[in-house]
C-alpha cells in the first residue's frame, strides 16, 4: 500500500474513510430516533423508501461520501471549482447522454453532485475520483463518468441517475 496522499488530491482511501464515517453517523442517528419521537419512520419504513436527511457540513471540498437510500448507494460529491469548470466546459452535444451540468445539480449549490452510485451498464458500483474525467470509474467493464456523473467512455449507455432530493438548509439535503 502506498502512503502517498495529500489534502488537495483526495484518494480512494480518503473516500472510503469518509464513507465509513457517514455510515456511522447515519447509524447513530437511527439508534436515537426511537427515543426522540415515535412519529419518525422506523427502519423498515426507511428501507422501503422513506426520505433521509444528510448533513453535508463534514464533507470537505474534493471529498465524496456514500449513503444508502432505498437500498441503493448514493454518492454525494463536494466538487472543486476545477471539477465544476470541467463539467461545464464540455460540449453537451458530444455526450452519449446529452445533459448539461446545470440540469444535474441544484442552482445555488453547484458544488454538490448527488447521484445514484450504480453503473448504468450492468449495475456495478463505480469508484469515485477515478478514471480520466475526474469523476467515477466502473471497474467491471471500464465505463468512465465525468465530474457531473455523465457517461463519457465505455459501454454504459446513460449518465448516473440523479435521485430526487432537495436542500432543506444550506448544509443539509433530504433525499427522497
Ligand atoms: S457494469 Fe459498469 S461498465 Fe459494466
PDB file of C-alpha atoms in Angstrom, residues 2-159:
ATOM      1  CA  UNK A   2       1.309   3.392  -0.899  1.00  0.00           C
ATOM      2  CA  UNK A   3       1.416   6.118   1.697  1.00  0.00           C
ATOM      3  CA  UNK A   4       1.185   8.879  -0.884  1.00  0.00           C
ATOM      4  CA  UNK A   5      -1.722  11.178  -0.160  1.00  0.00           C
ATOM      5  CA  UNK A   6      -2.395  14.873   0.093  1.00  0.00           C
ATOM      6  CA  UNK A   7      -5.159  17.152   1.240  1.00  0.00           C
ATOM      7  CA  UNK A   8      -5.612  18.757  -2.165  1.00  0.00           C
ATOM      8  CA  UNK A   9      -5.881  15.452  -4.036  1.00  0.00           C
ATOM      9  CA  UNK A  10      -8.284  13.113  -2.293  1.00  0.00           C
ATOM     10  CA  UNK A  11      -7.531   9.458  -2.754  1.00  0.00           C
ATOM     11  CA  UNK A  12      -9.783   6.453  -2.781  1.00  0.00           C
ATOM     12  CA  UNK A  13      -8.647   5.850   0.774  1.00  0.00           C
ATOM     13  CA  UNK A  14      -9.976   9.288   1.763  1.00  0.00           C
ATOM     14  CA  UNK A  15     -13.265   8.439   0.144  1.00  0.00           C
ATOM     15  CA  UNK A  16     -13.619   5.144   1.990  1.00  0.00           C
ATOM     16  CA  UNK A  17     -12.763   6.782   5.286  1.00  0.00           C
ATOM     17  CA  UNK A  18     -15.403   9.452   4.842  1.00  0.00           C
ATOM     18  CA  UNK A  19     -17.954   6.913   3.641  1.00  0.00           C
ATOM     19  CA  UNK A  20     -17.439   4.859   6.786  1.00  0.00           C
ATOM     20  CA  UNK A  21     -17.866   7.930   8.955  1.00  0.00           C
ATOM     21  CA  UNK A  22     -21.084   8.840   7.210  1.00  0.00           C
ATOM     22  CA  UNK A  23     -22.460   5.345   7.683  1.00  0.00           C
ATOM     23  CA  UNK A  24     -21.640   5.515  11.379  1.00  0.00           C
ATOM     24  CA  UNK A  25     -23.360   8.879  11.679  1.00  0.00           C
ATOM     25  CA  UNK A  26     -26.477   7.585   9.973  1.00  0.00           C
ATOM     26  CA  UNK A  27     -26.461   4.513  12.209  1.00  0.00           C
ATOM     27  CA  UNK A  28     -26.108   6.676  15.291  1.00  0.00           C
ATOM     28  CA  UNK A  29     -28.985   8.859  14.233  1.00  0.00           C
ATOM     29  CA  UNK A  30     -31.155   5.827  13.559  1.00  0.00           C
ATOM     30  CA  UNK A  31     -30.383   4.428  17.003  1.00  0.00           C
ATOM     31  CA  UNK A  32     -31.504   7.666  18.641  1.00  0.00           C
ATOM     32  CA  UNK A  33     -34.703   8.090  16.728  1.00  0.00           C
ATOM     33  CA  UNK A  34     -36.950   5.807  18.806  1.00  0.00           C
ATOM     34  CA  UNK A  35     -36.113   7.833  21.907  1.00  0.00           C
ATOM     35  CA  UNK A  36     -36.774  11.169  20.216  1.00  0.00           C
ATOM     36  CA  UNK A  37     -40.128  10.549  18.663  1.00  0.00           C
ATOM     37  CA  UNK A  38     -42.390   7.642  17.914  1.00  0.00           C
ATOM     38  CA  UNK A  39     -43.592   9.630  14.923  1.00  0.00           C
ATOM     39  CA  UNK A  40     -40.367   9.139  12.978  1.00  0.00           C
ATOM     40  CA  UNK A  41     -40.242   6.306  10.443  1.00  0.00           C
ATOM     41  CA  UNK A  42     -38.838   3.009  11.683  1.00  0.00           C
ATOM     42  CA  UNK A  43     -36.047   1.098   9.979  1.00  0.00           C
ATOM     43  CA  UNK A  44     -38.350  -0.967   7.785  1.00  0.00           C
ATOM     44  CA  UNK A  45     -40.092   2.191   6.584  1.00  0.00           C
ATOM     45  CA  UNK A  46     -36.755   3.779   5.745  1.00  0.00           C
ATOM     46  CA  UNK A  47     -35.715   0.652   3.877  1.00  0.00           C
ATOM     47  CA  UNK A  48     -38.973   0.829   1.946  1.00  0.00           C
ATOM     48  CA  UNK A  49     -38.119   4.313   0.745  1.00  0.00           C
ATOM     49  CA  UNK A  50     -38.796   6.979   3.364  1.00  0.00           C
ATOM     50  CA  UNK A  51     -36.815  10.184   2.771  1.00  0.00           C
ATOM     51  CA  UNK A  52     -33.449  10.506   4.526  1.00  0.00           C
ATOM     52  CA  UNK A  53     -31.648  13.675   5.584  1.00  0.00           C
ATOM     53  CA  UNK A  54     -27.904  14.025   5.114  1.00  0.00           C
ATOM     54  CA  UNK A  55     -25.751  16.647   6.833  1.00  0.00           C
ATOM     55  CA  UNK A  56     -23.173  17.867   4.319  1.00  0.00           C
ATOM     56  CA  UNK A  57     -21.194  20.107   6.666  1.00  0.00           C
ATOM     57  CA  UNK A  58     -18.451  17.499   7.463  1.00  0.00           C
ATOM     58  CA  UNK A  59     -17.734  16.848   3.760  1.00  0.00           C
ATOM     59  CA  UNK A  60     -14.679  18.844   2.689  1.00  0.00           C
ATOM     60  CA  UNK A  61     -14.252  20.198  -0.815  1.00  0.00           C
ATOM     61  CA  UNK A  62     -12.908  17.426  -3.051  1.00  0.00           C
ATOM     62  CA  UNK A  63     -14.354  14.636  -0.921  1.00  0.00           C
ATOM     63  CA  UNK A  64     -17.206  12.227  -1.536  1.00  0.00           C
ATOM     64  CA  UNK A  65     -19.493  10.368   0.816  1.00  0.00           C
ATOM     65  CA  UNK A  66     -21.769   7.428   0.241  1.00  0.00           C
ATOM     66  CA  UNK A  67     -25.138   6.943   1.932  1.00  0.00           C
ATOM     67  CA  UNK A  68     -27.924   4.470   1.269  1.00  0.00           C
ATOM     68  CA  UNK A  69     -31.450   5.278   0.195  1.00  0.00           C
ATOM     69  CA  UNK A  70     -33.957   2.614  -0.818  1.00  0.00           C
ATOM     70  CA  UNK A  71     -31.089   0.134  -0.557  1.00  0.00           C
ATOM     71  CA  UNK A  72     -29.121   1.989  -3.237  1.00  0.00           C
ATOM     72  CA  UNK A  73     -25.732   3.651  -2.787  1.00  0.00           C
ATOM     73  CA  UNK A  74     -25.966   7.411  -3.207  1.00  0.00           C
ATOM     74  CA  UNK A  75     -22.749   9.311  -3.897  1.00  0.00           C
ATOM     75  CA  UNK A  76     -22.540  12.892  -2.737  1.00  0.00           C
ATOM     76  CA  UNK A  77     -19.540  14.776  -4.139  1.00  0.00           C
ATOM     77  CA  UNK A  78     -18.357  18.119  -2.816  1.00  0.00           C
ATOM     78  CA  UNK A  79     -16.905  19.287  -6.104  1.00  0.00           C
ATOM     79  CA  UNK A  80     -13.963  21.592  -6.501  1.00  0.00           C
ATOM     80  CA  UNK A  81     -14.135  24.654  -8.724  1.00  0.00           C
ATOM     81  CA  UNK A  82     -11.920  22.768 -11.188  1.00  0.00           C
ATOM     82  CA  UNK A  83     -14.384  19.888 -11.337  1.00  0.00           C
ATOM     83  CA  UNK A  84     -17.319  22.251 -11.871  1.00  0.00           C
ATOM     84  CA  UNK A  85     -15.450  24.179 -14.573  1.00  0.00           C
ATOM     85  CA  UNK A  86     -14.504  20.943 -16.356  1.00  0.00           C
ATOM     86  CA  UNK A  87     -18.080  19.694 -16.258  1.00  0.00           C
ATOM     87  CA  UNK A  88     -19.396  22.960 -17.697  1.00  0.00           C
ATOM     88  CA  UNK A  89     -16.769  23.282 -20.424  1.00  0.00           C
ATOM     89  CA  UNK A  90     -17.941  20.100 -22.156  1.00  0.00           C
ATOM     90  CA  UNK A  91     -19.726  20.321 -25.497  1.00  0.00           C
ATOM     91  CA  UNK A  92     -23.008  18.765 -24.416  1.00  0.00           C
ATOM     92  CA  UNK A  93     -23.867  17.677 -27.955  1.00  0.00           C
ATOM     93  CA  UNK A  94     -20.823  15.399 -27.958  1.00  0.00           C
ATOM     94  CA  UNK A  95     -22.050  13.394 -24.973  1.00  0.00           C
ATOM     95  CA  UNK A  96     -23.586   9.895 -25.328  1.00  0.00           C
ATOM     96  CA  UNK A  97     -26.397  11.007 -22.991  1.00  0.00           C
ATOM     97  CA  UNK A  98     -26.529  14.785 -23.512  1.00  0.00           C
ATOM     98  CA  UNK A  99     -27.311  16.703 -20.369  1.00  0.00           C
ATOM     99  CA  UNK A 100     -25.935  19.970 -19.030  1.00  0.00           C
ATOM    100  CA  UNK A 101     -24.191  20.059 -15.694  1.00  0.00           C
ATOM    101  CA  UNK A 102     -26.683  22.746 -14.650  1.00  0.00           C
ATOM    102  CA  UNK A 103     -29.529  20.258 -15.138  1.00  0.00           C
ATOM    103  CA  UNK A 104     -27.878  17.733 -12.834  1.00  0.00           C
ATOM    104  CA  UNK A 105     -27.272  19.923  -9.778  1.00  0.00           C
ATOM    105  CA  UNK A 106     -29.311  22.417  -7.779  1.00  0.00           C
ATOM    106  CA  UNK A 107     -28.987  26.096  -8.661  1.00  0.00           C
ATOM    107  CA  UNK A 108     -27.034  27.894  -5.956  1.00  0.00           C
ATOM    108  CA  UNK A 109     -25.495  24.615  -4.767  1.00  0.00           C
ATOM    109  CA  UNK A 110     -23.374  23.794  -7.818  1.00  0.00           C
ATOM    110  CA  UNK A 111     -20.601  22.355  -5.689  1.00  0.00           C
ATOM    111  CA  UNK A 112     -22.780  19.380  -4.692  1.00  0.00           C
ATOM    112  CA  UNK A 113     -23.321  16.458  -7.044  1.00  0.00           C
ATOM    113  CA  UNK A 114     -25.772  13.803  -5.844  1.00  0.00           C
ATOM    114  CA  UNK A 115     -26.052  10.625  -7.933  1.00  0.00           C
ATOM    115  CA  UNK A 116     -27.122   7.023  -7.570  1.00  0.00           C
ATOM    116  CA  UNK A 117     -23.850   5.067  -7.499  1.00  0.00           C
ATOM    117  CA  UNK A 118     -24.947   2.267  -9.799  1.00  0.00           C
ATOM    118  CA  UNK A 119     -23.350   1.901 -13.222  1.00  0.00           C
ATOM    119  CA  UNK A 120     -25.935   2.180 -15.979  1.00  0.00           C
ATOM    120  CA  UNK A 121     -24.278  -0.671 -17.894  1.00  0.00           C
ATOM    121  CA  UNK A 122     -24.840  -3.772 -15.758  1.00  0.00           C
ATOM    122  CA  UNK A 123     -25.198  -2.340 -12.293  1.00  0.00           C
ATOM    123  CA  UNK A 124     -21.712  -2.400 -10.757  1.00  0.00           C
ATOM    124  CA  UNK A 125     -20.680   0.224  -8.232  1.00  0.00           C
ATOM    125  CA  UNK A 126     -18.348   2.822  -9.783  1.00  0.00           C
ATOM    126  CA  UNK A 127     -15.385   4.203  -7.839  1.00  0.00           C
ATOM    127  CA  UNK A 128     -15.312   7.932  -7.104  1.00  0.00           C
ATOM    128  CA  UNK A 129     -12.311  10.099  -8.036  1.00  0.00           C
ATOM    129  CA  UNK A 130     -11.040   7.557 -10.518  1.00  0.00           C
ATOM    130  CA  UNK A 131     -10.737   7.494 -14.291  1.00  0.00           C
ATOM    131  CA  UNK A 132      -9.949  10.016 -16.984  1.00  0.00           C
ATOM    132  CA  UNK A 133     -12.626  12.609 -16.209  1.00  0.00           C
ATOM    133  CA  UNK A 134     -12.139  13.391 -12.531  1.00  0.00           C
ATOM    134  CA  UNK A 135     -15.424  11.645 -11.845  1.00  0.00           C
ATOM    135  CA  UNK A 136     -16.273   7.965 -11.482  1.00  0.00           C
ATOM    136  CA  UNK A 137     -14.804   4.786 -12.919  1.00  0.00           C
ATOM    137  CA  UNK A 138     -16.618   1.467 -13.144  1.00  0.00           C
ATOM    138  CA  UNK A 139     -14.101  -1.371 -12.797  1.00  0.00           C
ATOM    139  CA  UNK A 140     -16.412  -4.034 -14.262  1.00  0.00           C
ATOM    140  CA  UNK A 141     -16.185  -3.072 -17.938  1.00  0.00           C
ATOM    141  CA  UNK A 142     -14.391   0.265 -17.879  1.00  0.00           C
ATOM    142  CA  UNK A 143     -17.139   2.857 -18.076  1.00  0.00           C
ATOM    143  CA  UNK A 144     -15.962   6.347 -17.201  1.00  0.00           C
ATOM    144  CA  UNK A 145     -18.182   9.126 -15.883  1.00  0.00           C
ATOM    145  CA  UNK A 146     -17.195  12.767 -15.553  1.00  0.00           C
ATOM    146  CA  UNK A 147     -17.422  15.126 -12.587  1.00  0.00           C
ATOM    147  CA  UNK A 148     -21.100  15.596 -13.382  1.00  0.00           C
ATOM    148  CA  UNK A 149     -21.695  11.828 -13.361  1.00  0.00           C
ATOM    149  CA  UNK A 150     -22.230  11.799 -17.138  1.00  0.00           C
ATOM    150  CA  UNK A 151     -21.093   8.822 -19.170  1.00  0.00           C
ATOM    151  CA  UNK A 152     -18.043   9.739 -21.261  1.00  0.00           C
ATOM    152  CA  UNK A 153     -16.402   6.454 -22.246  1.00  0.00           C
ATOM    153  CA  UNK A 154     -17.119   2.730 -22.120  1.00  0.00           C
ATOM    154  CA  UNK A 155     -20.223   0.585 -22.567  1.00  0.00           C
ATOM    155  CA  UNK A 156     -22.624   2.301 -20.141  1.00  0.00           C
ATOM    156  CA  UNK A 157     -25.485   3.864 -22.133  1.00  0.00           C
ATOM    157  CA  UNK A 158     -26.630   6.565 -19.731  1.00  0.00           C
ATOM    158  CA  UNK A 159     -25.490   9.052 -17.108  1.00  0.00           C
TER     159      UNK A 159
END
